[in-house]
Coordinates of N, CA and C in Angstrom, one line a residue:
M1167 N -12.9 22.5 -146.2 CA -11.6 22.3 -146.3 C -11.4 22.4 -145.0
L1168 N -10.4 21.6 -144.5 CA -9.7 22.0 -143.2 C -8.4 22.0 -143.0
S1169 N -8.3 23.1 -141.4 CA -7.0 23.2 -141.5 C -6.4 22.7 -140.1
I1170 N -5.5 22.3 -140.5 CA -4.1 20.8 -139.7 C -3.2 21.4 -139.0
D1171 N -2.8 21.2 -138.1 CA -1.7 22.1 -137.7 C -1.4 20.6 -136.5
E1172 N -0.2 20.7 -135.4 CA -0.1 20.6 -134.0 C 0.5 21.4 -133.4
K1173 N 0.1 21.0 -132.5 CA 0.7 21.8 -130.3 C 1.5 21.4 -130.2
P1174 N 2.9 20.9 -130.4 CA 3.9 20.4 -129.9 C 4.0 21.0 -128.3
G1175 N 4.5 19.7 -127.0 CA 5.1 19.9 -126.2 C 4.0 20.8 -125.3
V1176 N 2.8 20.7 -125.4 CA 2.1 21.6 -124.6 C 2.1 20.6 -122.7
Q1177 N 2.9 22.0 -121.9 CA 3.1 21.1 -120.6 C 1.8 20.7 -119.3
A1178 N 1.5 19.8 -118.9 CA 1.2 19.5 -118.0 C 1.8 20.2 -116.9
L1179 N 1.2 21.6 -116.3 CA 2.2 22.1 -115.5 C 1.2 22.3 -113.8
D1180 N 2.1 22.0 -112.7 CA 0.4 22.2 -111.5 C 1.3 22.9 -109.9
R1181 N 0.8 23.5 -110.2 CA 1.5 24.9 -108.9 C 1.9 23.6 -107.8
T1182 N 2.5 24.6 -106.8 CA 3.4 24.3 -106.1 C 2.2 24.2 -104.1
Q1183 N 1.4 25.2 -104.9 CA 0.5 25.4 -103.7 C -0.7 25.8 -104.6
P1184 N -2.0 25.5 -103.7 CA -3.4 25.7 -104.5 C -3.2 27.7 -104.6
P1185 N -4.4 28.0 -105.9 CA -4.2 29.2 -105.7 C -5.2 29.7 -104.8
R1186 N -5.2 30.9 -104.5 CA -6.0 32.0 -103.4 C -7.5 32.8 -104.6
P1187 N -8.0 32.1 -104.1 CA -9.9 33.4 -105.1 C -9.7 33.9 -104.5
V1188 N -10.5 34.6 -105.5 CA -11.1 36.0 -105.6 C -11.1 36.5 -103.8
A1189 N -11.2 37.2 -103.1 CA -12.0 37.9 -102.0 C -12.2 39.1 -102.1
S1190 N -12.6 40.1 -101.2 CA -13.0 41.6 -101.5 C -11.9 42.1 -101.4
G1191 N -11.5 42.8 -101.8 CA -10.6 43.7 -102.6 C -9.2 43.1 -102.8
R1192 N -9.3 41.7 -102.8 CA -8.6 41.2 -103.3 C -8.0 40.2 -104.5
V1193 N -7.5 40.0 -105.3 CA -7.2 39.7 -107.0 C -6.9 38.1 -106.8
A1194 N -7.2 37.9 -107.7 CA -6.5 36.1 -107.0 C -5.3 35.9 -107.1
T1195 N -4.6 34.8 -106.6 CA -3.5 35.0 -106.6 C -2.5 33.2 -106.4
R1196 N -1.7 33.3 -107.4 CA -1.4 32.0 -107.0 C 0.4 32.5 -106.9
T1197 N 1.0 30.8 -107.2 CA 2.6 30.4 -106.9 C 3.0 30.4 -108.6
H1198 N 4.5 31.2 -107.9 CA 4.9 31.4 -109.3 C 5.6 30.5 -109.6
D1199 N 5.4 29.5 -108.4 CA 7.1 28.4 -109.0 C 5.5 27.1 -109.2
Y1200 N 6.1 25.9 -110.4 CA 5.2 25.5 -110.3 C 5.9 23.7 -110.3
Q1201 N 5.0 22.0 -110.6 CA 6.2 21.1 -111.5 C 5.2 21.5 -112.5
R1202 N 6.4 20.0 -113.2 CA 5.8 19.8 -114.0 C 6.3 18.7 -114.2
K1203 N 4.6 18.3 -114.9 CA 4.5 16.1 -114.7 C 5.2 15.7 -116.2
G1204 N 4.8 17.1 -117.3 CA 5.0 16.5 -118.2 C 4.2 16.9 -119.5
T1205 N 4.8 16.3 -120.7 CA 3.6 17.2 -122.0 C 3.4 15.8 -123.1
T1206 N 2.4 16.6 -123.5 CA 1.8 16.2 -124.9 C 1.8 16.8 -126.0
D1207 N 1.2 16.2 -126.7 CA 0.9 16.5 -128.4 C 0.3 17.0 -128.7
L1208 N -0.5 17.9 -129.0 CA -1.9 17.8 -129.5 C -1.9 18.4 -131.4
F1209 N -2.5 17.8 -131.6 CA -2.7 17.4 -133.2 C -4.5 18.1 -133.1
A1210 N -4.5 19.2 -134.4 CA -5.9 19.0 -134.2 C -6.3 19.7 -136.2
A1211 N -7.6 19.8 -135.9 CA -8.2 19.5 -137.7 C -9.5 20.4 -137.4
L1212 N -9.2 21.5 -137.7 CA -10.4 22.6 -138.0 C -11.2 22.9 -139.5
D1213 N -12.6 22.1 -139.7 CA -12.7 22.5 -140.1 C -13.5 24.1 -140.5
V1214 N -13.0 24.6 -141.7 CA -13.3 26.2 -141.7 C -14.8 26.4 -142.1
G1215 N -15.0 25.3 -142.1 CA -16.8 25.4 -143.0 C -17.7 25.8 -142.0
T1216 N -17.7 25.0 -141.1 CA -18.8 24.6 -139.5 C -17.6 25.1 -138.1
G1217 N -17.0 25.3 -137.9 CA -15.2 25.5 -137.4 C -15.9 23.9 -136.1
R1218 N -15.9 22.9 -136.2 CA -15.7 22.2 -135.3 C -13.9 21.3 -135.5
V1219 N -14.1 20.5 -134.4 CA -12.6 20.6 -134.5 C -12.3 18.8 -133.8
T1220 N -11.6 18.3 -134.7 CA -11.3 17.1 -134.6 C -9.9 17.4 -133.9
A1221 N -9.7 16.3 -132.7 CA -7.9 16.9 -132.0 C -7.6 15.1 -131.3
R1222 N -6.7 15.4 -131.4 CA -6.0 14.0 -130.3 C -4.7 14.6 -130.1
C1223 N -4.2 13.9 -129.1 CA -3.5 14.2 -128.4 C -2.2 12.6 -128.3
F1224 N -1.1 13.1 -128.8 CA 0.1 12.4 -128.6 C 1.3 12.0 -128.1
P1225 N 1.7 11.5 -128.0 CA 3.2 11.4 -126.8 C 4.2 12.0 -127.5
S1226 N 4.2 12.1 -129.1 CA 5.2 12.8 -129.5 C 4.5 13.3 -131.0
H1227 N 4.9 13.9 -131.9 CA 4.8 14.5 -133.0 C 5.3 13.6 -134.2
T1228 N 5.8 12.7 -134.3 CA 6.2 12.0 -135.5 C 5.2 12.0 -137.1
R1229 N 6.2 12.1 -138.2 CA 5.0 11.8 -138.8 C 4.3 11.0 -138.9
A1230 N 4.5 9.6 -138.3 CA 3.4 8.5 -138.0 C 2.5 8.7 -137.1
D1231 N 2.9 9.6 -136.4 CA 1.8 9.9 -135.3 C 0.9 10.8 -136.4
F1232 N 1.6 11.8 -137.3 CA 0.5 12.4 -138.3 C 0.3 12.0 -139.0
L1233 N 0.2 11.1 -139.7 CA -0.2 9.7 -140.1 C -1.8 9.1 -139.6
T1234 N -1.2 8.4 -138.4 CA -2.4 8.3 -137.7 C -3.6 9.1 -137.3
F1235 N -3.7 9.9 -137.5 CA -4.1 11.4 -137.3 C -4.7 11.7 -138.1
M1236 N -4.8 11.9 -139.4 CA -4.7 11.8 -140.3 C -6.0 10.6 -141.1
D1237 N -5.5 9.5 -141.0 CA -7.0 8.6 -140.4 C -7.4 8.4 -140.0
Q1238 N -7.7 9.7 -138.6 CA -8.6 9.3 -137.3 C -9.9 10.7 -138.4
V1239 N -9.0 12.1 -139.1 CA -10.0 12.6 -139.4 C -10.8 12.2 -140.6
I1240 N -10.0 12.0 -141.4 CA -10.8 11.3 -143.1 C -11.8 10.0 -143.0
A1241 N -11.6 8.9 -141.5 CA -12.7 8.4 -140.9 C -14.1 9.5 -140.8
E1242 N -14.0 10.3 -139.9 CA -14.8 11.4 -139.9 C -16.0 11.2 -140.7
Y1243 N -15.0 11.5 -141.9 CA -15.5 12.8 -143.2 C -16.0 11.6 -144.5
G1244 N -16.1 10.0 -144.4 CA -16.2 8.9 -145.1 C -14.4 9.7 -146.1
G1245 N -15.8 9.1 -147.5 CA -15.0 9.3 -148.8 C -15.3 10.7 -149.1
A1246 N -15.5 11.9 -148.8 CA -15.9 13.3 -148.6 C -14.6 13.4 -149.7
E1247 N -15.0 14.3 -150.3 CA -12.9 15.2 -150.9 C -12.5 15.9 -150.2
L1248 N -11.5 16.2 -149.3 CA -10.9 17.0 -148.1 C -10.2 17.9 -148.7
H1249 N -9.9 18.8 -149.0 CA -8.6 20.0 -148.9 C -8.1 20.3 -147.7
V1250 N -6.9 20.3 -147.0 CA -6.8 20.1 -146.1 C -5.3 21.7 -146.5
V1251 N -5.7 22.3 -145.3 CA -4.2 23.0 -145.3 C -3.4 22.6 -144.5
V1252 N -1.9 23.0 -144.7 CA -0.9 22.3 -143.6 C 0.3 22.8 -143.6
D1253 N 1.5 24.0 -143.1 CA 2.7 24.6 -142.8 C 3.4 23.4 -143.5
N1254 N 4.5 23.8 -143.3 CA 6.1 23.1 -144.4 C 6.8 22.4 -143.2
L1255 N 6.1 22.4 -142.3 CA 6.8 21.4 -141.3 C 7.3 20.1 -141.5
A1256 N 8.1 19.5 -141.8 CA 8.7 18.1 -142.1 C 7.8 16.8 -141.4
T1257 N 6.7 17.3 -140.4 CA 6.1 16.2 -140.3 C 4.6 16.1 -141.5
H1258 N 4.3 16.8 -142.4 CA 3.6 16.8 -143.3 C 4.2 16.2 -144.9
Y1259 N 4.9 16.0 -144.9 CA 5.7 16.0 -146.1 C 7.0 14.9 -145.9
G1260 N 6.7 14.1 -147.3 CA 8.2 13.0 -147.2 C 7.1 11.8 -147.8
P1261 N 8.6 11.0 -147.8 CA 7.5 9.6 -148.3 C 6.9 8.5 -147.9
D1262 N 6.5 9.2 -146.9 CA 6.0 7.8 -145.6 C 4.4 9.0 -146.2
V1263 N 4.1 10.2 -146.4 CA 3.5 11.1 -146.3 C 2.7 10.7 -148.1
D1264 N 3.8 11.3 -149.2 CA 3.3 10.9 -150.7 C 3.0 9.5 -150.6
T1265 N 2.9 8.2 -150.1 CA 2.1 7.0 -150.1 C 1.1 6.9 -149.0
W1266 N 1.0 7.5 -148.2 CA -0.4 7.4 -147.9 C -1.4 8.4 -148.7
L1267 N -0.9 9.4 -149.4 CA -2.2 10.1 -150.4 C -2.2 9.8 -151.3
R1268 N -1.6 9.1 -152.1 CA -1.6 8.2 -153.2 C -2.4 7.2 -152.6
R1269 N -2.9 7.0 -151.1 CA -3.4 6.1 -151.3 C -5.1 6.2 -150.6
H1270 N -4.8 7.8 -150.3 CA -5.9 8.6 -150.2 C -6.4 9.3 -151.6
K1271 N -6.9 9.1 -152.2 CA -6.7 10.3 -153.5 C -7.9 11.2 -152.9
N1272 N -8.7 11.3 -152.5 CA -9.2 12.1 -152.0 C -9.2 13.3 -151.2
V1273 N -7.9 13.3 -151.1 CA -7.7 14.6 -149.6 C -6.1 15.1 -150.5
T1274 N -6.3 16.5 -151.0 CA -5.1 16.9 -151.3 C -4.9 17.7 -150.4
F1275 N -3.3 17.9 -149.9 CA -2.9 18.8 -149.0 C -2.1 20.4 -149.4
H1276 N -2.7 21.2 -149.3 CA -2.3 22.8 -149.4 C -1.5 23.6 -148.6
F1277 N -0.1 23.6 -148.7 CA 0.7 24.3 -147.7 C 1.3 25.7 -148.3
T1278 N 0.9 26.8 -146.8 CA 0.8 27.1 -146.1 C 3.0 28.0 -146.6
P1279 N 2.6 29.2 -147.2 CA 3.9 29.5 -147.6 C 4.9 29.5 -146.4
S1280 N 6.0 29.9 -146.6 CA 6.9 29.7 -144.7 C 6.5 30.4 -144.2
G1281 N 6.7 31.0 -143.2 CA 6.6 31.9 -142.1 C 5.6 32.8 -142.2
S1282 N 4.2 31.5 -142.7 CA 3.0 32.7 -142.9 C 2.0 31.3 -142.2
S1283 N 2.2 31.0 -140.9 CA 1.7 29.3 -140.4 C 0.3 31.1 -140.0
W1284 N -0.2 31.9 -140.2 CA -0.7 32.6 -139.3 C -2.1 32.5 -140.2
L1285 N -1.7 32.4 -141.6 CA -2.8 31.8 -142.8 C -3.6 30.6 -142.7
N1286 N -3.2 29.5 -141.3 CA -3.8 28.4 -141.0 C -4.8 28.5 -140.3
Q1287 N -6.2 28.5 -139.9 CA -7.0 29.1 -139.2 C -6.7 28.4 -138.1
V1288 N -6.4 27.1 -137.8 CA -6.2 26.2 -137.2 C -5.5 26.9 -135.6
E1289 N -4.6 27.6 -136.2 CA -3.9 28.3 -135.0 C -4.1 29.6 -134.6
N1290 N -5.4 30.4 -134.9 CA -6.4 31.3 -133.9 C -7.3 29.8 -133.0
W1291 N -7.7 28.4 -133.2 CA -8.1 27.8 -132.5 C -7.2 27.2 -130.6
F1292 N -6.0 27.4 -131.6 CA -4.8 27.2 -130.4 C -5.2 27.7 -129.4
G1293 N -5.0 29.5 -130.5 CA -4.5 30.5 -129.5 C -6.1 30.8 -128.8
I1294 N -7.4 30.2 -128.9 CA -8.7 30.2 -128.4 C -8.0 29.4 -126.6
L1295 N -7.7 28.0 -127.7 CA -7.7 27.0 -126.2 C -6.8 27.3 -125.2
T1296 N -5.7 27.5 -125.5 CA -4.6 28.2 -124.8 C -5.0 29.2 -123.8
R1297 N -5.8 30.3 -124.1 CA -6.0 31.0 -123.5 C -7.5 30.6 -121.7
H1298 N -8.3 29.9 -122.6 CA -9.8 29.7 -122.5 C -9.0 28.6 -121.0
A1299 N -8.1 27.9 -121.5 CA -8.4 25.9 -121.0 C -7.2 25.7 -120.3
L1300 N -6.1 26.2 -120.8 CA -4.3 25.8 -120.4 C -4.1 26.8 -119.9
Q1301 N -3.8 27.8 -120.3 CA -2.8 29.4 -119.7 C -2.8 29.2 -118.0
H1302 N -3.9 29.1 -117.4 CA -4.3 29.3 -116.4 C -4.2 27.8 -115.3
G1303 N -4.6 26.6 -116.3 CA -4.6 25.7 -116.2 C -3.6 25.3 -114.0
A1304 N -3.8 24.2 -114.4 CA -3.4 24.1 -112.9 C -3.4 22.1 -112.9
F1305 N -2.2 21.5 -113.9 CA -2.5 20.1 -114.3 C -2.0 18.4 -113.4
V1306 N -3.0 17.8 -112.6 CA -1.7 16.8 -112.1 C -1.0 16.5 -112.3
S1307 N -1.5 15.7 -114.0 CA -1.0 14.6 -114.4 C -0.9 14.9 -116.3
V1308 N -0.1 14.5 -116.9 CA -0.6 14.9 -119.0 C -1.7 13.7 -118.6
Q1309 N -2.2 13.1 -118.2 CA -3.8 12.8 -118.4 C -5.0 13.2 -117.9
D1310 N -4.8 13.8 -117.0 CA -5.6 15.5 -116.4 C -5.1 16.3 -117.2
L1311 N -4.4 16.8 -117.7 CA -4.0 17.5 -119.2 C -4.9 17.4 -120.4
V1312 N -5.0 15.7 -120.9 CA -5.4 15.2 -121.8 C -7.1 15.4 -121.9
N1313 N -7.0 15.3 -120.6 CA -8.8 15.5 -120.7 C -9.3 16.4 -120.9
T1314 N -8.5 17.7 -120.3 CA -8.9 19.7 -119.8 C -8.8 19.5 -121.8
I1315 N -8.9 18.8 -122.1 CA -8.2 19.2 -123.5 C -9.8 18.3 -125.0
N1316 N -9.5 17.3 -124.1 CA -10.8 16.4 -124.8 C -12.2 17.8 -124.5
N1317 N -12.2 17.7 -123.2 CA -13.1 18.3 -122.4 C -13.7 19.9 -123.3
Y1318 N -12.9 20.2 -123.8 CA -12.9 21.7 -124.1 C -13.1 21.6 -125.6
V1319 N -12.2 20.3 -126.5 CA -12.9 20.1 -127.8 C -14.6 19.6 -128.2
E1320 N -15.1 18.9 -126.9 CA -16.3 18.5 -126.5 C -17.4 19.4 -126.6
N1321 N -16.6 20.3 -126.1 CA -17.7 21.7 -125.8 C -17.7 22.5 -126.8
W1322 N -16.8 23.2 -127.2 CA -16.4 24.1 -128.5 C -17.7 23.2 -129.1
N1323 N -17.1 22.2 -129.7 CA -18.3 21.2 -131.0 C -19.8 21.1 -130.8
W1324 N -20.7 21.6 -129.2 CA -21.0 21.4 -129.0 C -21.7 23.0 -129.7
D1325 N -21.2 23.9 -130.0 CA -21.7 24.8 -129.9 C -20.5 26.1 -131.3
A1326 N -20.4 24.7 -131.9 CA -19.3 25.6 -133.3 C -19.2 26.0 -134.4
H1327 N -18.7 27.4 -134.5 CA -19.5 28.1 -136.1 C -17.9 28.6 -136.1
P1328 N -18.3 28.6 -137.5 CA -16.2 29.1 -138.2 C -16.4 30.5 -138.0
F1329 N -14.7 31.0 -138.4 CA -14.5 32.3 -137.7 C -14.7 32.6 -139.3
E1330 N -15.1 34.5 -138.5 CA -15.4 34.8 -139.5 C -14.4 36.3 -140.4
W1331 N -14.1 36.8 -141.3 CA -13.3 37.9 -141.5 C -14.3 39.0 -141.2
T1332 N -13.3 39.8 -140.5 CA -14.0 41.2 -139.9 C -13.4 42.0 -140.6
A1333 N -12.1 42.5 -141.5 CA -11.1 43.1 -142.1 C -11.8 43.2 -143.1
T1334 N -12.0 43.8 -144.0 CA -12.0 44.3 -145.8 C -10.8 44.2 -146.5
A1335 N -10.6 43.5 -147.3 CA -9.1 43.5 -148.5 C -9.2 44.5 -149.2
E1336 N -9.5 45.8 -147.9 CA -8.5 46.9 -149.2 C -8.2 47.6 -147.6
E1337 N -8.4 47.2 -146.0 CA -7.9 47.4 -144.9 C -7.3 46.4 -144.5
I1338 N -6.7 45.0 -145.1 CA -5.6 44.0 -145.2 C -4.7 45.1 -145.9
V1339 N -5.0 45.6 -146.7 CA -3.9 45.9 -148.0 C -3.2 47.4 -147.4
A1340 N -3.9 48.1 -146.7 CA -3.5 49.5 -146.2 C -2.3 48.7 -145.3
K1341 N -3.0 48.2 -144.2 CA -1.7 48.0 -143.1 C -0.8 47.4 -144.0
V1342 N -0.9 45.9 -144.9 CA 0.9 45.9 -145.3 C 1.3 46.8 -146.1
E1343 N 0.7 47.8 -146.6 CA 1.2 48.7 -146.9 C 1.9 49.8 -146.2
V1344 N 1.1 50.5 -145.2 CA 2.1 50.8 -143.6 C 3.8 50.1 -143.3
L1345 N 3.0 48.9 -143.3 CA 4.3 48.2 -142.9 C 5.4 47.8 -143.4
H1346 N 5.0 47.5 -144.6 CA 6.1 48.0 -145.9 C 7.0 49.1 -146.1
R1347 N 6.0 50.3 -146.1 CA 7.0 51.7 -146.2 C 7.8 51.3 -144.7
E1348 N 6.8 51.3 -144.1 CA 7.8 51.7 -142.8 C 9.4 50.5 -142.7
F1349 N 8.4 49.7 -143.1 CA 10.2 48.8 -143.1 C 11.3 49.0 -144.2
R1350 N 10.8 49.5 -145.3 CA 11.9 50.2 -146.3 C 12.2 51.8 -145.5
K1351 N 12.3 52.5 -144.7 CA 12.6 53.7 -143.6 C 13.8 53.1 -143.2
L1352 N 13.4 51.8 -142.2 CA 13.8 51.5 -141.0 C 15.2 50.8 -142.1
L1353 N 14.8 50.0 -143.2 CA 15.9 49.7 -143.8 C 16.4 50.5 -144.2
A1354 N 16.2 51.8 -144.5 CA 17.0 53.2 -145.8 C 17.9 53.6 -144.1
N1355 N 17.6 53.2 -143.5 CA 18.2 54.0 -142.2 C 19.9 53.1 -141.7
N1356 N 19.6 52.1 -141.7 CA 20.5 51.6 -141.4 C 21.6 50.5 -143.2
L1357 N 21.5 51.1 -143.7 CA 22.3 50.9 -144.7 C 23.1 51.9 -144.7

């Protein structure tokens, strides 16, 4: 099973001055201002069974880009049957996608419910990528940003492992019940 999505508008930001490193008695600092060098749109497929990631950057995130990425993904898996979790973004459905799916009978899309992108595990990976490689980075160009992403993916895949749920079903249900109860109280107070 693959979890696929895109992270659009990833910015290549470069600081106007180099950061000051940590020194004795002083934390690292960096300027608050930056220069925008452009953006890229990242498509990623997380294999939920192995944790391996296939990724590719595009200058946009159109349906054609998505299908080009899907061609790359299925080429990596040969003719294997693939179940793909995607969200309801317009890029993931439409006549072009229907035609593509008819040509690739071994691929089945499973759509997450609206507003439930957190169910798509690749979103967790995007968060990890952002914290580890993008958030505090300084990129002199879009190509520098793309190279950083590609290097991160390569290193991730060297030691890939699947995400593991640590919460039990009972814990999750209990939290949902608390949220539901609090939401009902909030509604009752506003009526």
